[in-house]
Amino acid sequence: MKNKKMLGSLLLLFTAMIWGTAFAFQRAGRGAIEPFSFVAARMALSAAAVGIPAFFLSRCRAGRESSDPEQRREKRRATLLGGLCCGVFLGAASLFQQAGVFYTTAGKAGFITAMYMLLVPILELLLFRKRHGALVWGAVALGVAGLYLLCVTEGFSLARGDALVCVCALLFAGHILCCGHFAPRVDPLALSAIQFAAAALIAALAAAFFEQPTWAKLLSALWPILYCGLVSGGLGYTLQMIAQRHTDPAVASLLMSLESVFAVLAGALLLSERMSGREILGCALMFAAILLVQLPAAGKKRTE
């Protein structure tokens, strides 16, 4: 059992590294292709990467499922509805994120995106009247302070790219709540494949209306698209699902939040990005808030 838990933790650490370094690849592709076209291409690849194994696994499980046709139809309807809802949030969040990455650094984009972990308890209170303890709200205050140091200029305004990624963080928080509602009721691989397909369709429509996608542009950004579509999307999600079978949820969420750290490291190593002392302090405060917000869940787990 200990070996399985250790393997799960290592896989989640690797997943965080994959997701964090994806910010550098997103910025690497910005000069070759417009943001909406980039998102459409990567989401289509993710849909294929997750959808193909999900299809074959569903065929293998078909004989073991309930023989009640109404129950099977209800599950299919829930999977389709959940995938579409999650896909709308994922597609919109990805569009804002990729547009923001065009105007800000990979490290800042990674840390601002991580604000979704702090926005979730706020949305739960506003939408579902779910209350949290003082520790959670302390983490929210710490995260806001870090966000201010990281993004807000002396003129008390957000830079264009930072503001776009802030909207992305809010949409990702909605995506987490949507997944939390549907994932326990349906096949998570099928849910993910549908959400990727829906996100790809939304991004493709946006690209068709606002951009001029061409095969030449897609080929010029081939490697960033392949990495973000197959590795960050397809492989990253699959590793997450495998790892969380053997990892405590509190530990899993903590490890996955390390993607923001890897985003900064990737920006420095791959893109030669540098951050000011003020921005580094903002990153430190935000990462401390991300760690702090995990403590209530961990404490609850220990006391059960």
Coordinates of C-alpha atoms in Angstrom, one line a residue:
M1 CA 0.0 0.0 0.0
K2 CA 2.8 2.4 0.8
N3 CA 4.4 1.7 -2.5
K4 CA 1.2 2.5 -4.3
K5 CA 0.8 5.8 -2.4
M6 CA 4.4 6.8 -3.2
L7 CA 3.8 6.0 -6.9
G8 CA 0.6 8.0 -6.9
S9 CA 2.4 11.0 -5.3
L10 CA 5.2 10.8 -7.9
L11 CA 2.7 10.6 -10.8
L12 CA 0.9 13.7 -9.5
L13 CA 4.2 15.5 -9.1
F14 CA 5.0 14.6 -12.7
T15 CA 1.5 15.8 -13.8
A16 CA 2.0 19.1 -12.1
M17 CA 5.3 19.5 -14.0
I18 CA 3.5 18.7 -17.3
W19 CA 0.8 21.3 -16.6
G20 CA 3.3 23.9 -15.4
T21 CA 5.6 23.6 -18.3
A22 CA 2.6 23.8 -20.7
F23 CA 2.5 27.6 -20.0
A24 CA 6.0 28.0 -21.6
F25 CA 4.8 26.0 -24.7
Q26 CA 1.7 28.2 -24.9
R27 CA 3.9 31.3 -25.0
A28 CA 6.3 29.6 -27.4
G29 CA 3.4 29.2 -29.9
R30 CA 2.1 32.7 -29.6
G31 CA 4.2 34.1 -32.5
A32 CA 3.1 31.5 -35.0
I33 CA -0.7 31.1 -34.4
E34 CA -3.5 33.1 -33.0
P35 CA -4.7 32.2 -29.5
F36 CA -8.2 30.8 -30.4
S37 CA -6.8 28.7 -33.2
F38 CA -4.2 27.3 -30.8
V39 CA -6.8 26.4 -28.2
A40 CA -9.0 24.7 -30.8
A41 CA -6.1 22.6 -32.1
R42 CA -4.9 21.5 -28.6
M43 CA -8.4 20.7 -27.4
A44 CA -9.2 18.6 -30.5
L45 CA -6.0 16.6 -29.8
S46 CA -6.9 16.2 -26.2
A47 CA -10.4 15.0 -27.1
A48 CA -8.8 12.3 -29.4
A49 CA -6.2 11.3 -26.8
V50 CA -8.8 10.8 -24.1
G51 CA -11.7 9.8 -26.3
I52 CA -10.1 6.9 -28.1
P53 CA -9.2 4.9 -24.9
A54 CA -12.5 6.0 -23.3
F55 CA -14.4 4.4 -26.2
F56 CA -12.5 1.1 -26.0
L57 CA -12.8 0.9 -22.2
S58 CA -16.5 1.6 -22.4
R59 CA -16.9 -1.3 -24.9
C60 CA -14.9 -3.6 -22.5
R61 CA -17.2 -2.6 -19.6
A62 CA -20.4 -2.9 -21.6
G63 CA -21.0 -6.4 -20.5
R64 CA -20.6 -5.5 -16.8
E65 CA -23.0 -2.6 -16.8
S66 CA -26.5 -2.6 -15.5
S67 CA -29.0 -4.5 -17.7
D68 CA -31.7 -1.8 -17.1
P69 CA -31.9 0.2 -20.4
E70 CA -33.4 3.2 -18.6
Q71 CA -30.5 3.3 -16.2
R72 CA -28.0 3.2 -19.0
R73 CA -29.8 6.0 -20.9
E74 CA -29.9 8.1 -17.7
K75 CA -26.2 7.6 -17.3
R76 CA -25.5 8.5 -20.9
R77 CA -27.6 11.7 -20.6
A78 CA -25.8 12.7 -17.4
T79 CA -22.4 12.1 -19.1
L80 CA -23.4 14.1 -22.1
L81 CA -24.9 17.0 -20.1
G82 CA -21.9 17.0 -17.7
G83 CA -19.4 16.9 -20.5
L84 CA -21.1 19.8 -22.3
C85 CA -21.3 21.9 -19.1
C86 CA -17.7 21.2 -18.2
G87 CA -16.6 21.8 -21.7
V88 CA -18.2 25.3 -21.8
F89 CA -16.2 26.3 -18.7
L90 CA -13.1 24.6 -19.9
G91 CA -13.3 26.1 -23.4
A92 CA -14.0 29.7 -22.2
A93 CA -11.3 29.4 -19.5
S94 CA -8.7 28.2 -22.0
L95 CA -9.5 30.9 -24.5
F96 CA -9.0 33.6 -21.8
Q97 CA -5.9 31.9 -20.6
Q98 CA -4.3 31.6 -24.0
A99 CA -5.2 35.2 -24.9
G100 CA -3.7 36.3 -21.6
V101 CA -0.5 34.3 -22.1
F102 CA 0.1 36.4 -25.3
Y103 CA 0.5 39.5 -23.1
T104 CA 2.1 38.2 -19.9
T105 CA 4.8 35.8 -18.8
A106 CA 4.4 32.1 -18.4
G107 CA 5.3 32.3 -14.7
K108 CA 2.7 35.0 -13.9
A109 CA 0.1 33.2 -15.9
G110 CA 0.7 30.0 -14.0
F111 CA 0.4 31.7 -10.6
I112 CA -2.7 33.7 -11.5
T113 CA -4.4 30.7 -12.9
A114 CA -3.7 28.9 -9.6
M115 CA -6.1 31.5 -8.0
Y116 CA -8.9 29.1 -8.9
M117 CA -8.1 27.2 -5.8
L118 CA -8.9 30.3 -3.7
L119 CA -12.0 31.3 -5.8
V120 CA -13.7 27.9 -5.3
P121 CA -14.7 28.5 -1.6
I122 CA -16.0 32.0 -2.5
L123 CA -18.2 30.6 -5.2
E124 CA -19.4 27.8 -2.9
L125 CA -20.5 30.4 -0.4
L126 CA -22.2 32.7 -2.9
L127 CA -23.9 29.9 -4.9
F128 CA -24.5 27.1 -2.4
R129 CA -24.3 28.9 1.0
K130 CA -21.5 26.5 1.9
R131 CA -19.5 28.0 4.8
H132 CA -15.7 27.6 5.4
G133 CA -13.5 28.3 8.4
A134 CA -11.3 31.2 9.1
L135 CA -8.3 29.4 7.7
V136 CA -9.8 29.3 4.2
W137 CA -10.6 33.0 4.3
G138 CA -7.2 33.8 5.6
A139 CA -5.8 32.0 2.6
V140 CA -8.1 34.0 0.3
A141 CA -6.8 37.3 1.8
L142 CA -3.2 36.1 1.5
G143 CA -3.8 35.1 -2.1
V144 CA -5.3 38.5 -3.0
A145 CA -2.3 40.2 -1.5
G146 CA 0.0 38.0 -3.5
L147 CA -2.0 38.7 -6.7
Y148 CA -1.7 42.5 -6.1
L149 CA 2.1 42.3 -5.7
L150 CA 2.3 40.1 -8.8
C151 CA 0.0 41.9 -11.2
V152 CA -1.1 45.3 -10.2
T153 CA 0.9 48.2 -11.5
E154 CA 1.7 51.4 -9.7
G155 CA -1.3 53.0 -11.4
F156 CA -3.6 50.5 -9.5
S157 CA -4.6 48.7 -12.7
L158 CA -4.1 45.2 -14.0
A159 CA -2.1 44.7 -17.2
R160 CA -4.1 43.4 -20.1
G161 CA -2.7 39.9 -20.0
D162 CA -3.0 39.6 -16.2
A163 CA -6.7 40.7 -16.4
L164 CA -7.4 38.1 -19.0
V165 CA -5.8 35.3 -17.0
C166 CA -7.8 36.5 -13.9
V167 CA -11.0 35.8 -15.8
C168 CA -9.6 32.5 -16.8
A169 CA -9.0 31.6 -13.1
L170 CA -12.7 32.5 -12.3
L171 CA -13.9 30.2 -15.2
F172 CA -11.6 27.4 -14.0
A173 CA -13.2 27.7 -10.5
G174 CA -16.6 27.2 -12.2
H175 CA -15.2 24.3 -14.1
I176 CA -14.0 22.6 -10.8
L177 CA -17.4 23.0 -9.3
C178 CA -19.1 21.6 -12.4
C179 CA -16.8 18.6 -12.5
G180 CA -17.3 18.0 -8.8
H181 CA -21.1 17.8 -9.5
F182 CA -21.0 15.4 -12.5
A183 CA -17.8 13.3 -12.1
P184 CA -19.0 11.1 -9.2
R185 CA -22.1 10.1 -11.2
V186 CA -20.6 9.2 -14.6
D187 CA -17.5 7.7 -16.3
P188 CA -14.8 10.3 -15.8
L189 CA -12.9 9.4 -19.0
A190 CA -16.0 9.7 -21.1
L191 CA -16.9 13.0 -19.3
S192 CA -13.4 14.3 -20.0
A193 CA -13.5 13.3 -23.7
I194 CA -16.8 15.1 -24.2
Q195 CA -15.7 18.2 -22.4
F196 CA -12.5 18.4 -24.5
A197 CA -14.7 18.0 -27.7
A198 CA -17.0 20.7 -26.5
A199 CA -14.1 23.0 -25.7
A200 CA -12.6 22.4 -29.1
L201 CA -15.8 23.3 -30.8
I202 CA -16.2 26.5 -28.8
A203 CA -12.6 27.5 -29.6
A204 CA -13.0 26.6 -33.3
L205 CA -16.1 28.8 -33.6
A206 CA -14.2 31.7 -31.9
A207 CA -11.3 31.2 -34.2
A208 CA -13.5 31.2 -37.3
F209 CA -15.2 34.5 -36.2
F210 CA -12.2 36.4 -34.9
E211 CA -9.1 34.9 -36.6
Q212 CA -7.9 33.5 -39.9
P213 CA -6.6 30.0 -39.1
T214 CA -4.6 28.3 -41.8
W215 CA -2.8 25.0 -42.1
A216 CA 0.5 26.9 -42.4
K217 CA 0.0 28.5 -39.0
L218 CA -1.0 25.2 -37.4
L219 CA 2.2 23.5 -38.8
S220 CA 4.4 26.4 -37.6
A221 CA 3.1 25.9 -34.1
L222 CA 3.0 22.1 -34.3
W223 CA 5.3 21.3 -31.3
P224 CA 3.5 23.6 -28.8
I225 CA 0.2 22.3 -30.0
L226 CA 1.3 18.6 -29.7
Y227 CA 2.7 19.2 -26.2
C228 CA -0.4 21.1 -24.9
G229 CA -2.9 18.8 -26.6
L230 CA -1.4 15.3 -26.1
V231 CA 0.9 15.7 -23.2
S232 CA -0.7 18.4 -21.0
G233 CA -4.2 17.5 -21.9
G234 CA -4.3 13.8 -22.7
L235 CA -1.4 12.4 -20.7
G236 CA -1.8 14.8 -17.8
Y237 CA -5.4 14.0 -17.3
T238 CA -4.8 10.2 -17.5
L239 CA -2.0 10.4 -15.0
Q240 CA -4.2 12.4 -12.6
M241 CA -6.9 9.7 -12.8
I242 CA -4.5 6.9 -12.2
A243 CA -2.6 8.6 -9.4
Q244 CA -5.7 9.7 -7.4
R245 CA -6.7 6.0 -7.0
H246 CA -3.9 5.6 -4.5
T247 CA -3.4 9.2 -3.2
D248 CA -5.2 11.1 -0.4
P249 CA -7.3 13.9 -1.9
A250 CA -5.6 16.6 0.3
V251 CA -2.1 15.4 -0.8
A252 CA -3.3 15.2 -4.4
S253 CA -4.6 18.7 -4.5
L254 CA -1.4 20.0 -2.9
L255 CA 0.8 18.3 -5.4
M256 CA -1.2 19.4 -8.3
S257 CA -1.1 23.1 -7.1
L258 CA 2.7 22.8 -7.7
E259 CA 2.0 23.4 -11.4
S260 CA 2.4 27.1 -10.7
V261 CA 5.9 26.6 -9.4
F262 CA 6.8 24.6 -12.5
A263 CA 5.3 27.4 -14.7
V264 CA 7.8 29.9 -13.2
L265 CA 10.7 27.4 -13.6
A266 CA 9.7 26.6 -17.1
G267 CA 9.4 30.3 -18.0
A268 CA 12.9 30.9 -16.6
L269 CA 14.6 27.8 -18.1
L270 CA 12.9 27.7 -21.5
L271 CA 12.0 31.3 -22.3
S272 CA 14.7 33.1 -20.2
E273 CA 11.9 35.1 -18.4
R274 CA 12.9 37.1 -15.3
M275 CA 10.7 38.3 -12.5
S276 CA 11.2 41.4 -10.2
G277 CA 11.6 41.1 -6.5
R278 CA 8.0 42.4 -6.1
E279 CA 6.7 39.7 -8.4
I280 CA 8.7 37.0 -6.7
L281 CA 7.2 38.1 -3.3
G282 CA 3.7 38.0 -4.9
C283 CA 4.4 34.5 -6.1
A284 CA 5.6 33.4 -2.7
L285 CA 2.5 34.8 -1.0
M286 CA 0.2 33.2 -3.5
F287 CA 1.9 29.8 -3.2
A288 CA 1.6 30.1 0.7
A289 CA -2.1 30.7 0.2
I290 CA -2.4 27.7 -2.0
L291 CA -0.7 25.6 0.6
L292 CA -2.8 27.1 3.4
V293 CA -6.1 26.5 1.7
Q294 CA -5.3 22.7 1.7
L295 CA -5.0 22.5 5.5
P296 CA -8.8 22.3 6.4
A297 CA -9.2 19.3 4.1
A298 CA -6.2 17.6 5.4
G299 CA -7.2 18.2 9.0
K300 CA -10.7 16.9 8.3
K301 CA -9.2 13.8 6.8
R302 CA -7.1 13.1 9.9
T303 CA -9.9 13.5 12.3
E304 CA -12.3 11.2 10.5

